[in-house]
Tab-separated table of C-alpha atoms in Angstrom:
chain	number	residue	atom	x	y	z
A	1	UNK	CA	-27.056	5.186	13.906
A	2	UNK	CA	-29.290	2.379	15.142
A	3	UNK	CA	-27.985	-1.026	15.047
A	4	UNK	CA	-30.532	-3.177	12.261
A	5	UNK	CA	-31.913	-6.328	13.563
A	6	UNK	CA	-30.442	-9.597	13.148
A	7	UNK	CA	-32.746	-10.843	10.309
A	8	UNK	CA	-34.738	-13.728	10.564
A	9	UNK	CA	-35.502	-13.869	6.765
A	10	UNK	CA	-33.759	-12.097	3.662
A	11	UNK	CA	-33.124	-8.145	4.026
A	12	UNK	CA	-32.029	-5.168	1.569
A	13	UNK	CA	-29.562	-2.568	3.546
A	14	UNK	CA	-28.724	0.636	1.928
A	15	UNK	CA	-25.529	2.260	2.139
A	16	UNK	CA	-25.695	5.969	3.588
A	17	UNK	CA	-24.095	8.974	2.341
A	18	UNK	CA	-21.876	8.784	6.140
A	19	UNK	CA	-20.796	4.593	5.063
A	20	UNK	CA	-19.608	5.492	1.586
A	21	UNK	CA	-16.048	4.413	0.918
A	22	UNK	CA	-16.252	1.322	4.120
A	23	UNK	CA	-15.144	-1.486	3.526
A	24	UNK	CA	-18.356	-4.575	2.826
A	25	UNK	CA	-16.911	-6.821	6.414
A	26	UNK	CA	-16.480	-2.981	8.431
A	27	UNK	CA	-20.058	-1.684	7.366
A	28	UNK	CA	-22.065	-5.171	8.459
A	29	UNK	CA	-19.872	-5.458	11.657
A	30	UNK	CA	-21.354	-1.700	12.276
A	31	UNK	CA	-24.795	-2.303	11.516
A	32	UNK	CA	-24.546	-5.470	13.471
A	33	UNK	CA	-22.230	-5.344	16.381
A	34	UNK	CA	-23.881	-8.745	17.525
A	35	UNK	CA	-22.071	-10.793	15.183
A	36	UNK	CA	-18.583	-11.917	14.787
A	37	UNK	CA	-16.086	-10.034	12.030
A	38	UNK	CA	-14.887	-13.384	11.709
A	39	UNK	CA	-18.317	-14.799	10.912
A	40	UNK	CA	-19.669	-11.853	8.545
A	41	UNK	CA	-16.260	-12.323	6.381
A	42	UNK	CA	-17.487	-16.423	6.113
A	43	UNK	CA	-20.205	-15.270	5.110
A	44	UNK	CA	-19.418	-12.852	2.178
A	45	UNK	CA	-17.061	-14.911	1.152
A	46	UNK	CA	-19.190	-17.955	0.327
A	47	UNK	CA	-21.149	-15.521	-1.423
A	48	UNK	CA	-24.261	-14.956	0.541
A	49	UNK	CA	-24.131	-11.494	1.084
A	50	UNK	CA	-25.245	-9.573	-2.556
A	51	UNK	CA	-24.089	-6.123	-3.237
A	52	UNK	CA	-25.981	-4.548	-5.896
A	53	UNK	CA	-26.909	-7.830	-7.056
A	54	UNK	CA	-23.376	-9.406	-7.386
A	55	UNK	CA	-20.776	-11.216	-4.950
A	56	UNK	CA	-18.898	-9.072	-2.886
A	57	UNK	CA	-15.357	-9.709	-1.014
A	58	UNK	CA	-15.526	-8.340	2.714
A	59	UNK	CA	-12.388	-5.695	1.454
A	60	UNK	CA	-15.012	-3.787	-1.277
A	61	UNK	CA	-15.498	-0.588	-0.199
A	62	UNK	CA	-18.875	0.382	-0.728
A	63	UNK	CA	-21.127	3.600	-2.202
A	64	UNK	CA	-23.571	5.426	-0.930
A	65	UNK	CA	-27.137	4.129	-2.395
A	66	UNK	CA	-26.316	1.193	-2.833
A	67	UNK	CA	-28.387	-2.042	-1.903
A	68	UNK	CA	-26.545	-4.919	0.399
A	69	UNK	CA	-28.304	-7.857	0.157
A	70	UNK	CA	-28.145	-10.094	3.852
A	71	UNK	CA	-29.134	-13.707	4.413
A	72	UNK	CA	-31.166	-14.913	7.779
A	73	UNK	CA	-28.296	-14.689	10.139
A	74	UNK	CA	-27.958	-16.217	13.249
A	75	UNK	CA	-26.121	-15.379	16.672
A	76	UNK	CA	-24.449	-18.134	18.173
A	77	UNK	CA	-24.672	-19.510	21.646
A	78	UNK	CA	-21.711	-19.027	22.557
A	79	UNK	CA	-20.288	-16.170	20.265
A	80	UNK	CA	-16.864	-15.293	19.030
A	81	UNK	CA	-17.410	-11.678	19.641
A	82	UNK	CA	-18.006	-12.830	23.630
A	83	UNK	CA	-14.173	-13.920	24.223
A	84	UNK	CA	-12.235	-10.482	24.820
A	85	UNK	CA	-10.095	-10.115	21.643
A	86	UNK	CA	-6.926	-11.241	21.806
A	87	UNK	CA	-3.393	-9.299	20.739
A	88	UNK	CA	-3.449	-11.664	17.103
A	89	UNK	CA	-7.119	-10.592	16.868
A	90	UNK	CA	-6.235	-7.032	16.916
A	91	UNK	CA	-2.828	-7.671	14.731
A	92	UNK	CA	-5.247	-9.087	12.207
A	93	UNK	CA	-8.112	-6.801	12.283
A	94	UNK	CA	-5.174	-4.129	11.960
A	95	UNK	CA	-3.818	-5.576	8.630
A	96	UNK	CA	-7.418	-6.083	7.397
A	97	UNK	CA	-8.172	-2.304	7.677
A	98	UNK	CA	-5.288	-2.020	5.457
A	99	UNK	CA	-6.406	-4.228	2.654
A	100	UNK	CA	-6.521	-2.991	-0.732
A	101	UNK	CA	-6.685	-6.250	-2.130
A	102	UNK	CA	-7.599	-9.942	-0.909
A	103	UNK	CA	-8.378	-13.120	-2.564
A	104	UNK	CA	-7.169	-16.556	-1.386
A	105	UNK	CA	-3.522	-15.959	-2.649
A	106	UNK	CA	-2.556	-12.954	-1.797
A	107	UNK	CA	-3.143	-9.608	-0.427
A	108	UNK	CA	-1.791	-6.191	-0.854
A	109	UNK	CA	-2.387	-3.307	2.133
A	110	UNK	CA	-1.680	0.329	2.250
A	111	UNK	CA	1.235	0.036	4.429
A	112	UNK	CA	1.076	3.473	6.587
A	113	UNK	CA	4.174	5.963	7.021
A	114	UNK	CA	6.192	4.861	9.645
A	115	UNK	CA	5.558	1.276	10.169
A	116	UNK	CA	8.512	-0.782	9.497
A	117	UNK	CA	7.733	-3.490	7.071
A	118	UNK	CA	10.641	-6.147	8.941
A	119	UNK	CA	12.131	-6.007	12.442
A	120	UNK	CA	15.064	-4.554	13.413
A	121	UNK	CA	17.031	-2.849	16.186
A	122	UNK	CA	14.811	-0.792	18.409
A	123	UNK	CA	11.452	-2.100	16.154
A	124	UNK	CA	8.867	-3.908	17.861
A	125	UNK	CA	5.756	-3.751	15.491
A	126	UNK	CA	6.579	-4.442	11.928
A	127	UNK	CA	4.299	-5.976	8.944
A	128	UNK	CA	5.927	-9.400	9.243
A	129	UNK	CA	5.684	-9.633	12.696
A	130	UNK	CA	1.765	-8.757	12.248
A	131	UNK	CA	1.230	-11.666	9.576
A	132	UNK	CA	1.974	-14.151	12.339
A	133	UNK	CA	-2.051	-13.190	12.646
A	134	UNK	CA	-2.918	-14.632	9.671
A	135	UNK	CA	-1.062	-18.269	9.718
A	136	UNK	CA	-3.566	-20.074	7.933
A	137	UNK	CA	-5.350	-23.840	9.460
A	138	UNK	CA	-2.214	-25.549	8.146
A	139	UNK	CA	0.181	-23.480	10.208
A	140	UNK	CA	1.782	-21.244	6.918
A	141	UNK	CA	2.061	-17.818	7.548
A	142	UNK	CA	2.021	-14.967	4.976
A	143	UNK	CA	4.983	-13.997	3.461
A	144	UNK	CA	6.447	-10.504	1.971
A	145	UNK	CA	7.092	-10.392	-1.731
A	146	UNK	CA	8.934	-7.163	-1.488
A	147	UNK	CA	9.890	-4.067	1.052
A	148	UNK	CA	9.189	-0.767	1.231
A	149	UNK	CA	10.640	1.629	3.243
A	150	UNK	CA	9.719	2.320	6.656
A	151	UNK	CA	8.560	5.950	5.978
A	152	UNK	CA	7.365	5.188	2.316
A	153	UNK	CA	3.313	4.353	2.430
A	154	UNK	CA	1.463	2.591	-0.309
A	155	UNK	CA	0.527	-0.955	-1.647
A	156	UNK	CA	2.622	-3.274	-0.119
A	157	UNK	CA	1.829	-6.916	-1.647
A	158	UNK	CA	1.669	-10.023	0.676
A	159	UNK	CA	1.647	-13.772	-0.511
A	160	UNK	CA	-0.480	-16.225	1.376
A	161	UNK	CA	0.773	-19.456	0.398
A	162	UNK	CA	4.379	-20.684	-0.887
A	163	UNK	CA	3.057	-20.965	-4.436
A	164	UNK	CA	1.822	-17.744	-4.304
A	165	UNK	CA	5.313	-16.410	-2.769
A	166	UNK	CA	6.946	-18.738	-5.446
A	167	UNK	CA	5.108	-16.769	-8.428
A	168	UNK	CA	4.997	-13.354	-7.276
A	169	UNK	CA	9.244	-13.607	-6.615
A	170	UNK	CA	9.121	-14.494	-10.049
A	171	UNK	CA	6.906	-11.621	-11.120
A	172	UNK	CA	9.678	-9.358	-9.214
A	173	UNK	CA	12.622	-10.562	-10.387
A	174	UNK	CA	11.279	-10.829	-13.858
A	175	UNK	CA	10.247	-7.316	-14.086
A	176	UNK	CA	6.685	-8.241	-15.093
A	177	UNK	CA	5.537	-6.149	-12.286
A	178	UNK	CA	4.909	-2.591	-12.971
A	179	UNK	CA	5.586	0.066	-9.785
A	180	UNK	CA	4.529	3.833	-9.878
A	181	UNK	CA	5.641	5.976	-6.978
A	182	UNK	CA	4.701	9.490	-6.257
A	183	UNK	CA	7.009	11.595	-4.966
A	184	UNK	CA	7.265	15.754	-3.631
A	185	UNK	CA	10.881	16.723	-4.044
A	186	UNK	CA	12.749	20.322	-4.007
A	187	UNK	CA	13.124	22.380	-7.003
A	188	UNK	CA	11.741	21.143	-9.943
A	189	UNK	CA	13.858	18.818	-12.534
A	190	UNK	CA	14.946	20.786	-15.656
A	191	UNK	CA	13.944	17.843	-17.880
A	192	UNK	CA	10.327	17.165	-17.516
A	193	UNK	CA	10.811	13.320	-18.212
A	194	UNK	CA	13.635	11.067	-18.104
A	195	UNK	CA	15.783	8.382	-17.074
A	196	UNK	CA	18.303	7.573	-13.613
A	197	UNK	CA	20.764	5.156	-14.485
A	198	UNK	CA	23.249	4.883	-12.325
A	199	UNK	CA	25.614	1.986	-10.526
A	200	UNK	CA	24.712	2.025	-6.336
A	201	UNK	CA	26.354	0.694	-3.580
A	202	UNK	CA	26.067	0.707	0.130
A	203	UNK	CA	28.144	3.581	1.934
A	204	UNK	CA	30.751	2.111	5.008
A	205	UNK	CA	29.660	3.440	8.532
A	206	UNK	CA	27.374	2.271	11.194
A	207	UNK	CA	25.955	-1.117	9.911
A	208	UNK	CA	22.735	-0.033	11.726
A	209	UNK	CA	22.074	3.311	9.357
A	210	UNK	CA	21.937	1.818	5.517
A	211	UNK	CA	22.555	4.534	3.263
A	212	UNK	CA	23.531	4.259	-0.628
A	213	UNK	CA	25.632	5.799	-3.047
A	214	UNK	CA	26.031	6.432	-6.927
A	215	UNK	CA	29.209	3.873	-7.361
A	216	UNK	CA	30.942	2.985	-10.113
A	217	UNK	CA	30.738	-0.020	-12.478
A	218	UNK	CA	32.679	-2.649	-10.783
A	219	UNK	CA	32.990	-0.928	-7.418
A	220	UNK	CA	32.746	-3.347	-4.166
A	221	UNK	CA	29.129	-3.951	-4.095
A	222	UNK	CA	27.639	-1.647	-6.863
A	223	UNK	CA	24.644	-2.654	-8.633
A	224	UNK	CA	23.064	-1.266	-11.439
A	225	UNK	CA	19.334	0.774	-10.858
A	226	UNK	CA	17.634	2.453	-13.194
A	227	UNK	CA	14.460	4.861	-12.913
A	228	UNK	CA	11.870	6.896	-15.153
A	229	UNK	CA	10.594	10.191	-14.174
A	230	UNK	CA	8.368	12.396	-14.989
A	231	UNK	CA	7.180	16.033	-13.733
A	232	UNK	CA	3.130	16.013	-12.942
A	233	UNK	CA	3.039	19.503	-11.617
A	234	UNK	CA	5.742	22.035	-10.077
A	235	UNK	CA	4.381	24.603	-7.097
A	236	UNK	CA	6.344	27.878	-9.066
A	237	UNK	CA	10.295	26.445	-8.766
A	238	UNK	CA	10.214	25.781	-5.023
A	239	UNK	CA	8.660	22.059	-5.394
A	240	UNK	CA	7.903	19.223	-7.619
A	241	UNK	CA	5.396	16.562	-7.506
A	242	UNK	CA	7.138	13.755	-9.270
A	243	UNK	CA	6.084	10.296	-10.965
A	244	UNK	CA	8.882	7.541	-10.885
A	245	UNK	CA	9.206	4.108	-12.189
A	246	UNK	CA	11.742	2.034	-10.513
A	247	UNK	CA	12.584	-1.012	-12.892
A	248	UNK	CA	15.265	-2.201	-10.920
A	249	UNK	CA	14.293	-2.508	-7.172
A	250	UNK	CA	17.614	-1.643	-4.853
A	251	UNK	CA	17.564	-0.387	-1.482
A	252	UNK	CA	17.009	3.241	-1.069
A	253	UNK	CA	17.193	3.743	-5.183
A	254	UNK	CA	14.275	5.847	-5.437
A	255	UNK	CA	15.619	8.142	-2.566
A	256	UNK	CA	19.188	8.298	-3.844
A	257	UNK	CA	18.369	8.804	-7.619
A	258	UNK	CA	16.201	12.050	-6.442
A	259	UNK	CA	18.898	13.236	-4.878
A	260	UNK	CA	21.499	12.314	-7.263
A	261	UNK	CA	19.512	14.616	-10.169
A	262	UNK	CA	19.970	16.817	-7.706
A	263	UNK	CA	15.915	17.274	-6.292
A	264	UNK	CA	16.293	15.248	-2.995
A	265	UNK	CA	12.697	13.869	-1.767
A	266	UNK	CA	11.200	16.404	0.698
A	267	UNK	CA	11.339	14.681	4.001
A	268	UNK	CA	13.751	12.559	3.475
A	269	UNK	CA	16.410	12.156	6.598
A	270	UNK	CA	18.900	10.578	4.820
A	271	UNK	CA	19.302	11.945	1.445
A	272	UNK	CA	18.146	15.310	1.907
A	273	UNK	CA	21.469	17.981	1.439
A	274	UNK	CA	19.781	21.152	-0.213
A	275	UNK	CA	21.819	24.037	1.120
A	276	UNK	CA	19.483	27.096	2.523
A	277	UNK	CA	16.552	25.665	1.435
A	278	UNK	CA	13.337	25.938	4.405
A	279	UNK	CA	10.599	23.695	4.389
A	280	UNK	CA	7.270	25.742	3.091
A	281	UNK	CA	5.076	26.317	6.311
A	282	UNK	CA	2.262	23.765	6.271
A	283	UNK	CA	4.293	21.051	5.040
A	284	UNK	CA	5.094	18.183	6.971
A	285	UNK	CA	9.083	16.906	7.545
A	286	UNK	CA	8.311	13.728	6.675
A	287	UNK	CA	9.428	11.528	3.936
A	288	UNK	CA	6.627	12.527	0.866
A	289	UNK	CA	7.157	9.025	-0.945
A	290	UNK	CA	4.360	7.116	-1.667
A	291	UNK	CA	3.832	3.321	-3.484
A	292	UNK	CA	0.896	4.909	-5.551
A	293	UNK	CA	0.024	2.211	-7.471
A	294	UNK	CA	1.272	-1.875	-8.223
A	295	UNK	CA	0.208	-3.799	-11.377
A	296	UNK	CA	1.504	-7.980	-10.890
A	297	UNK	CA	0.316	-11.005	-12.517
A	298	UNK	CA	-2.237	-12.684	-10.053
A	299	UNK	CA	-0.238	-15.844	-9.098
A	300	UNK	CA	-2.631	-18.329	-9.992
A	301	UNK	CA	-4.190	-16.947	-13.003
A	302	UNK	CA	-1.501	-14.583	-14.616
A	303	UNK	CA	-4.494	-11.807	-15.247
A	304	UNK	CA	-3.260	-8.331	-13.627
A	305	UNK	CA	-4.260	-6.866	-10.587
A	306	UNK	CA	-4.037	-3.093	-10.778
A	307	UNK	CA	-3.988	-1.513	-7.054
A	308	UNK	CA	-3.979	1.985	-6.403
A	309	UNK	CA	-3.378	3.601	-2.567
A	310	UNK	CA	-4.413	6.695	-1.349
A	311	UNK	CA	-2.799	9.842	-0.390
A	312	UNK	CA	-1.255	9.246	3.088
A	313	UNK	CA	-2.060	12.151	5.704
A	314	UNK	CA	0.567	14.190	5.307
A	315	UNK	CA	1.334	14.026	1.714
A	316	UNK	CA	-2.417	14.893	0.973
A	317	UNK	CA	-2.111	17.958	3.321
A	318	UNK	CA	1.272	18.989	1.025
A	319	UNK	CA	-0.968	18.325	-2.128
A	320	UNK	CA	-4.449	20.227	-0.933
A	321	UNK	CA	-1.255	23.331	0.281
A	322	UNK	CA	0.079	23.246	-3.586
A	323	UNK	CA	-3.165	23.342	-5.180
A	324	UNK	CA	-2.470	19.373	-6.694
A	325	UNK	CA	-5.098	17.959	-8.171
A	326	UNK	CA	-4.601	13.622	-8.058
A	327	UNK	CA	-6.783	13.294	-11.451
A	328	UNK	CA	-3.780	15.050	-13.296
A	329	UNK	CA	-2.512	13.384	-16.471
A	330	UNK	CA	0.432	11.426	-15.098
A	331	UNK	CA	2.964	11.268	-18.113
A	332	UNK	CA	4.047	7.718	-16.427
A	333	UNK	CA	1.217	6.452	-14.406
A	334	UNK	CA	-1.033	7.648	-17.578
A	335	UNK	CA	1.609	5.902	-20.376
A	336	UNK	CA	0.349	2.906	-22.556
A	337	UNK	CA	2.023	-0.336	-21.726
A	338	UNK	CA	4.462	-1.224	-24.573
């Protein structure tokens, strides 16, 4: 590709078949490696920068054919991109490649398989640690709303102020926020839809390896969790491709409740106890869970930002293997709202 020239007066860019799905900040920084990330997400920001005619944010990813509307820029003499890039400029450039969703109050990332979203024992790079990139001028620092699992990918959602953290807790706790999680398990359930309820507590053993398990009412440490489910598409009776709606959010509950109906997640380390059972050639042992797809109350309006995440690597080798098609009516993802 050759690099456009910095314009010295208005110019219309089009977006090539090769750029479709980049993100608006990832597809300027290509065409125009002279200028600072930092200073072509100012710009887009403060609305300068015209995609198809309308604002933009820098996280939009883009089509092919369509027209990106840049200002006169200019190069500084002393540019940012001219410092070598420090480990917090890589730490946020990381979590920016992630984004899904960014305003001023909060942002949600596809959090990859295998990165731990807090520290712990033997963990070095984790999301929080990473959002020590983004403090903002006045020193506060991003804060998680909620976990995930460190081998469960999707939409992890991020506040960037304490107001925001104040009203998305409250979303959580309050239920208002709607989860979907796909999930490839073994066998397929006998009832196509349904509902987990079950007490869970933590099992005694190493402190260091949390596992949970179905406990009864009033049992040291049980609480109550309770999950839909629903049966997308089966691969013969070998494997499931399951929809699940947590409404209660305890550790592991997702992972337990598949296994307590008796159709652990495929992958999973932990939970995973299916006697003479072989993992199909061309699929992956890792953990198939995946945070498909939030829906919370933006914190400062209340309107609803839907958020979808893609197919991690390995569960979209698992789904192209078993002939799954992701535009499938999803009895749960697909439900109306009551």
């Amino acid at each position: 590709m050759e690099y456009a020239p910095v314009p010295a007066g208005v110019q219309i860019v089009s977006v090539g078949p090769d750029e479709a799905g980049m993100r608006l900040d990832r597809f300027l920084s290509a065409r125009y490696p002279m200028l600072a990330l930092t200073h072509i997400q100012r710009i887009v920001r403060k609305g300068e920068v015209r995609v198809s005619g309308h604002r933009a944010k820098p996280s939009d990813r883009l089509e092919a054919g369509w027209g990106i509307r840049v200002p006169p820029l200019r190069i500084d003499n002393k540019p940012e991109s001219s410092r070598p890039p420090t480990e917090a400029d890589e730490d946020a450039a990381f979590l920016q490649g992630l984004a899904l969703y960014e305003d001023d109050d909060m942002l949600i990332i596809n959090k990859p398989f295998g990165l731990a979203v807090q520290g712990g024992p033997g963990l070095r790079r984790h999301v929080d640690g990473l959002l020590e990139s983004m403090r903002s001028r006045d020193g506060q620092k991003p804060r998680l709303v909620h976990r995930l699992d460190k081998d469960t990918a999707g939409c992890l959602v991020i506040a960037k102020s304490r107001f925001a953290a104040a009203a998305l807790a409250k979303s959580f706790r309050s239920r208002s926020t709607r989860k979907i999680y796909w999930a490839l398990v073994a066998g397929v359930p006998r009832v196509k839809q349904g509902r987990v309820s079950t007490y869970l507590a933590r099992e005694e053993g190493d402190e260091t390896e949390t596992r949970m398990a179905v406990a009864a009412h009033g049992d040291d440490g049980a609480t109550h969790a309770l999950t839909y489910y629903a049966v997308v598409d089966q691969a013969a009776q070998k494997l499931a491709w399951l929809s699940l709606k947590p409404v209660t959010g305890r550790t592991h509950q997702l992972r337990a409740h598949a296994a307590h109906i008796g159709h652990p997640i495929v992958g999973d380390p932990k939970y995973f106890a299916v006697e003479n059972w072989e993992l199909p050639g061309g699929i992956q042992n890792r953990l198939h869970l995946l945070a498909r797809r939030i829906v919370v109350p933006h914190p400062r309006t209340g309107k609803p930002v839907d958020v979808t995440a893609p197919l991690p690597p390995h569960i979209q080798q698992s789904f192209n293997l078993l002939g799954f098609d992701v535009a499938r009516f999803d009895p749960i993802e697909d439900a109306p709202e009551v």
